[in-house]
Structures are given as C-alpha cells and as structure tokens.
Short mmCIF file of C-alpha atoms in Angstrom, two decimals:
data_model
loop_
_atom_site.label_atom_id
_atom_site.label_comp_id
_atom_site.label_asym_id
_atom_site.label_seq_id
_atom_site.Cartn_x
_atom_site.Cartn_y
_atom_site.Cartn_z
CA UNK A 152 59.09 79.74 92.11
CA UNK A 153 62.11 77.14 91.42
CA UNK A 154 63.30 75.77 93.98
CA UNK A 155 66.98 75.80 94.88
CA UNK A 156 69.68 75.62 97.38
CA UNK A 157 72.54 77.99 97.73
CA UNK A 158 75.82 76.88 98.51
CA UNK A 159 77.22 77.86 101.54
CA UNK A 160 79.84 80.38 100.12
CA UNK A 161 82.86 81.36 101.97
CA UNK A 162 82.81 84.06 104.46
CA UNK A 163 83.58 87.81 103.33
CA UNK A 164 85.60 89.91 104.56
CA UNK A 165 84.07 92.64 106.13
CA UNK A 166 85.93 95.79 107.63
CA UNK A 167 84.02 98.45 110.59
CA UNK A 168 82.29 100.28 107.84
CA UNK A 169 81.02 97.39 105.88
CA UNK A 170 79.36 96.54 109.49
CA UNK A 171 78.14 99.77 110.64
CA UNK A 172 76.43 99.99 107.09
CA UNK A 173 74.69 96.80 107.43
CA UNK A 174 73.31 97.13 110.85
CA UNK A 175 71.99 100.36 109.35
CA UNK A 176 70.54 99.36 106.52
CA UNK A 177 69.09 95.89 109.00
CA UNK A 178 67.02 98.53 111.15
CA UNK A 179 65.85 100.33 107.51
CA UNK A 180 66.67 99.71 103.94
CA UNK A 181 64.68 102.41 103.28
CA UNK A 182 67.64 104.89 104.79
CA UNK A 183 68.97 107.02 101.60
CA UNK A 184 72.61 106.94 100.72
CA UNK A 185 73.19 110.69 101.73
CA UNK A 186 72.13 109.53 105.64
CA UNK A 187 73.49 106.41 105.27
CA UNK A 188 77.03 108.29 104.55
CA UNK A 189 76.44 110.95 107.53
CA UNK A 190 75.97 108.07 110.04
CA UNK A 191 78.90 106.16 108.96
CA UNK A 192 81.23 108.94 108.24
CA UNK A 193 81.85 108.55 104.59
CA UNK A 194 81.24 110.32 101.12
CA UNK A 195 78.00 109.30 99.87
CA UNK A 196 79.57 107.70 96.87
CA UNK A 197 81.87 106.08 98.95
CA UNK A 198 78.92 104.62 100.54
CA UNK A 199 77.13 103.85 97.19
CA UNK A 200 79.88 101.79 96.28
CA UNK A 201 80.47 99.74 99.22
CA UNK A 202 76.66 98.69 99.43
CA UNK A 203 76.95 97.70 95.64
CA UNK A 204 79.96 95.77 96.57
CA UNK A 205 77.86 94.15 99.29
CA UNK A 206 74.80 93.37 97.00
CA UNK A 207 77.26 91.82 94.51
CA UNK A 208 79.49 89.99 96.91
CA UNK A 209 76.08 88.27 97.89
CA UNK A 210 76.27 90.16 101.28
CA UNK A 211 73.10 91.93 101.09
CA UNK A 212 70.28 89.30 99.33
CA UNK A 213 67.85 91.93 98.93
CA UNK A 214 64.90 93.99 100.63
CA UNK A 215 61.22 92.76 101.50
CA UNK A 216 58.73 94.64 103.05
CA UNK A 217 57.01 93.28 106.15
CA UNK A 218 53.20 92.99 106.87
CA UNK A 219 51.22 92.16 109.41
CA UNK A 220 49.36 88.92 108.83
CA UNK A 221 46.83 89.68 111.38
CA UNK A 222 45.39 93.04 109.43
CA UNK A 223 45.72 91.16 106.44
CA UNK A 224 43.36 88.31 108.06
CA UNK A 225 45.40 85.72 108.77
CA UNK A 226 45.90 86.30 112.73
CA UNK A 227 46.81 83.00 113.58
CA UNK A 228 50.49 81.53 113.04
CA UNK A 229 51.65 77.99 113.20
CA UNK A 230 54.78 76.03 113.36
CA UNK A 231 53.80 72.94 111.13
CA UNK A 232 56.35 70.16 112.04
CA UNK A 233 56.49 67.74 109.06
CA UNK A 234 57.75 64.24 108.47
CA UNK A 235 57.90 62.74 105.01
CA UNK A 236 58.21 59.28 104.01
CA UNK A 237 60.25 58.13 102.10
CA UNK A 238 62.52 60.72 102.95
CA UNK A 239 64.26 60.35 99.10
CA UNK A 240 65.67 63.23 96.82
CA UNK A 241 63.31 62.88 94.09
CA UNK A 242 60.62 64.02 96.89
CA UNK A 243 62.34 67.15 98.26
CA UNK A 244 61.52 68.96 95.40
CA UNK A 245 58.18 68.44 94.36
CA UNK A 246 57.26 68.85 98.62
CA UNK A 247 58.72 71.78 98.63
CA UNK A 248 57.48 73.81 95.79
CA UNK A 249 54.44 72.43 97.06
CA UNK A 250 54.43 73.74 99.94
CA UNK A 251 55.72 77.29 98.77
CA UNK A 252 53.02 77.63 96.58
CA UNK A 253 50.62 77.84 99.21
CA UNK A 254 49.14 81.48 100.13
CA UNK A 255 49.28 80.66 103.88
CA UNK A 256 53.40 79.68 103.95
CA UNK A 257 55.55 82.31 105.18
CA UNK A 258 58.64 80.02 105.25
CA UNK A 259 60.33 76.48 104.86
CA UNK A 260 63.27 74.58 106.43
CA UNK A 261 64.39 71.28 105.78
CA UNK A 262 65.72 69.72 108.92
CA UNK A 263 67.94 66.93 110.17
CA UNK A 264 66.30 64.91 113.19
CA UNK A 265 63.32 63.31 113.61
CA UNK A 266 61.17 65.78 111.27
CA UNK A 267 61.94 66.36 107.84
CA UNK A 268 60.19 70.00 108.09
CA UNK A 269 59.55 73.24 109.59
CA UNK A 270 57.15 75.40 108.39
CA UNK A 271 56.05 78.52 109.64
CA UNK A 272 52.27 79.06 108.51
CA UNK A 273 49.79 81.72 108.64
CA UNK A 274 46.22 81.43 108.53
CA UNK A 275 42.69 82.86 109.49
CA UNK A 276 41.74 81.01 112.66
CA UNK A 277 41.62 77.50 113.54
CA UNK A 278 39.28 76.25 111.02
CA UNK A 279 41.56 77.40 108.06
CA UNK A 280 44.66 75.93 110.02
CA UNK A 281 42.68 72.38 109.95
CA UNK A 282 42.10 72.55 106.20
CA UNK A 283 45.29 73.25 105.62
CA UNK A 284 46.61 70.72 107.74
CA UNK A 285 44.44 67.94 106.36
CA UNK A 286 44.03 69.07 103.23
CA UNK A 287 47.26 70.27 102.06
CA UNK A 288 49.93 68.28 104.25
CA UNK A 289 48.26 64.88 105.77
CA UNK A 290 46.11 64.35 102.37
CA UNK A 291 49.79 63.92 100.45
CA UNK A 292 51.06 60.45 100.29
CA UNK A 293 54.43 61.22 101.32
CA UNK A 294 53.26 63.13 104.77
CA UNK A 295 53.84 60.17 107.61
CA UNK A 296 53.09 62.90 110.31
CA UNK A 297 52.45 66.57 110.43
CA UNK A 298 52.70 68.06 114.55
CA UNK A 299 51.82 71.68 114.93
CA UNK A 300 52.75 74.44 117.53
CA UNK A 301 50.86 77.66 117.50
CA UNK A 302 52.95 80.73 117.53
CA UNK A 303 51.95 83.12 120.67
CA UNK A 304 54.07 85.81 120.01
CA UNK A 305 56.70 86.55 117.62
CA UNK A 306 60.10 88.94 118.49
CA UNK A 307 62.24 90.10 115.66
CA UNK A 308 65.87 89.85 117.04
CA UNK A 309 69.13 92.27 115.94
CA UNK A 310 71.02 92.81 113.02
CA UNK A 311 73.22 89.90 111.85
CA UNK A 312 76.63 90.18 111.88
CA UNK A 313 79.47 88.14 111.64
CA UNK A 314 80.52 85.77 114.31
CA UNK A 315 82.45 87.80 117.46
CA UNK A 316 81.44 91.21 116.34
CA UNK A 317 79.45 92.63 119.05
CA UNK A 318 75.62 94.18 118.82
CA UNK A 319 75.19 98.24 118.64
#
C-alpha cells in the first residue's frame, strides 16, 4: 500500500453529458452502458467512449463496493483526531502507512490546524476502540495526543460535480 499524494491537477472540462453521465454512474457504477446511453440520450458507443475518456482524463478514479461495518462486526465508528510530534516529513510517511495498514481504518486525512490527523475508524465496540487507541496510536512515540469523537450516524451526500453546476 505505498503511500502517495496526487497533485492537484487542473480542472477538466466537462460539457452536460459528461455531467449527466457522472451523476449516473455516482448513484450506480453498476448501470450498463446500453442504460447508461438511454438515460443520457446517446449511442451506447458514444457513451463507452466518453466514460473511457473520463477514466483516462483521471475524472472517474475508479469503483469500490460499500459494506456495512456493522454486519461485518465492527458497529462502532470513530473519528480519531491525531497530533504528531515532531510534525517533520520524514514522519508523514511511515505514520501513515501505519495507520493504513490497520484492519479497523476506513480513511486518513492529513490536516492543517491544531491536529495533524483525521481518521475515520471502525471497530467492534468500545473495548476494541481502546486497544486501538492505546495500542496502535498513543503507544507510538510520535503520537503527542490522540482525541476521539464517536460517529452517531453517517449520511452519504450527492453526486460531485463541478463547482456552480446544480444537483439533479
């Protein structure tokens, strides 16, 4: 699992159909390219090409399939606020693949204020959310201070789309 960050790349350009097709293919990459076409109102190689063009343009990163961490035993979520210290480049890294190696993180962001980290955890119950805590993030030397949030509830929000093109 290397770690690595992508550049921000500049913005492409995207025309109505480009759109339409992603906030399909947002609600379910599973849709085939014949329905895709129907709902957009193009051939079906037409729409082929244009989600190719959108893969390779770096558009479209690629498809996961969601589970449910609660049927999969691991019903409680966490917010795991982290602050390392020294905050240095030679320990971004190592922290990081670190913490992406572990079974129980769904997700990592480096931040700028006063933590370092954000990372989004999921666990059995509250037991396996101390031993991770202590054993995994305050038992490493660079850790100063690890605050966590439970998670309630979680709400997945629309497609994205470029900035002034409105939701549908």
């Amino acid at each position: 699992m290397p770690c690595y960050v992508r550049p921000v790349a500049d913005s492409v350009v995207l025309d109505p159909v480009d759109l339409h097709l992603l906030r399909l293919l947002q609600n379910d990459a599973r849709t085939t390219y014949r329905d895709l076409a129907a709902q957009v109102g193009v051939a079906p190689s037409t729409c082929l090409d244009r989600v190719t063009r959108l893969r390779r343009s770096g558009v479209i990163l690629g498809h996961r399939l969601r589970l449910d961490p609660a049927k999969l035993g691991r019903g409680l979520q966490a917010l795991l606020s982290v602050q390392v210290r020294p905050h240095r480049r030679e320990l971004v890294g190592p922290f990081v693949e670190r913490i992406r190696a572990l079974p129980e993180a769904r997700s990592v962001f480096h931040l700028t204020g006063p933590d370092d980290y954000l990372v989004h955890v999921a666990v059995a119950d509250m037991a396996d959310l101390q031993r991770l805590v202590l054993d995994e993030f305050t038992a490493r030397r660079e850790v100063a201070r690890v605050e966590t949030r439970l998670i309630f509830q979680q709400w997945e929000c629309g497609p994205l789309l470029p900035p002034g093109h409105a939701q549908s």
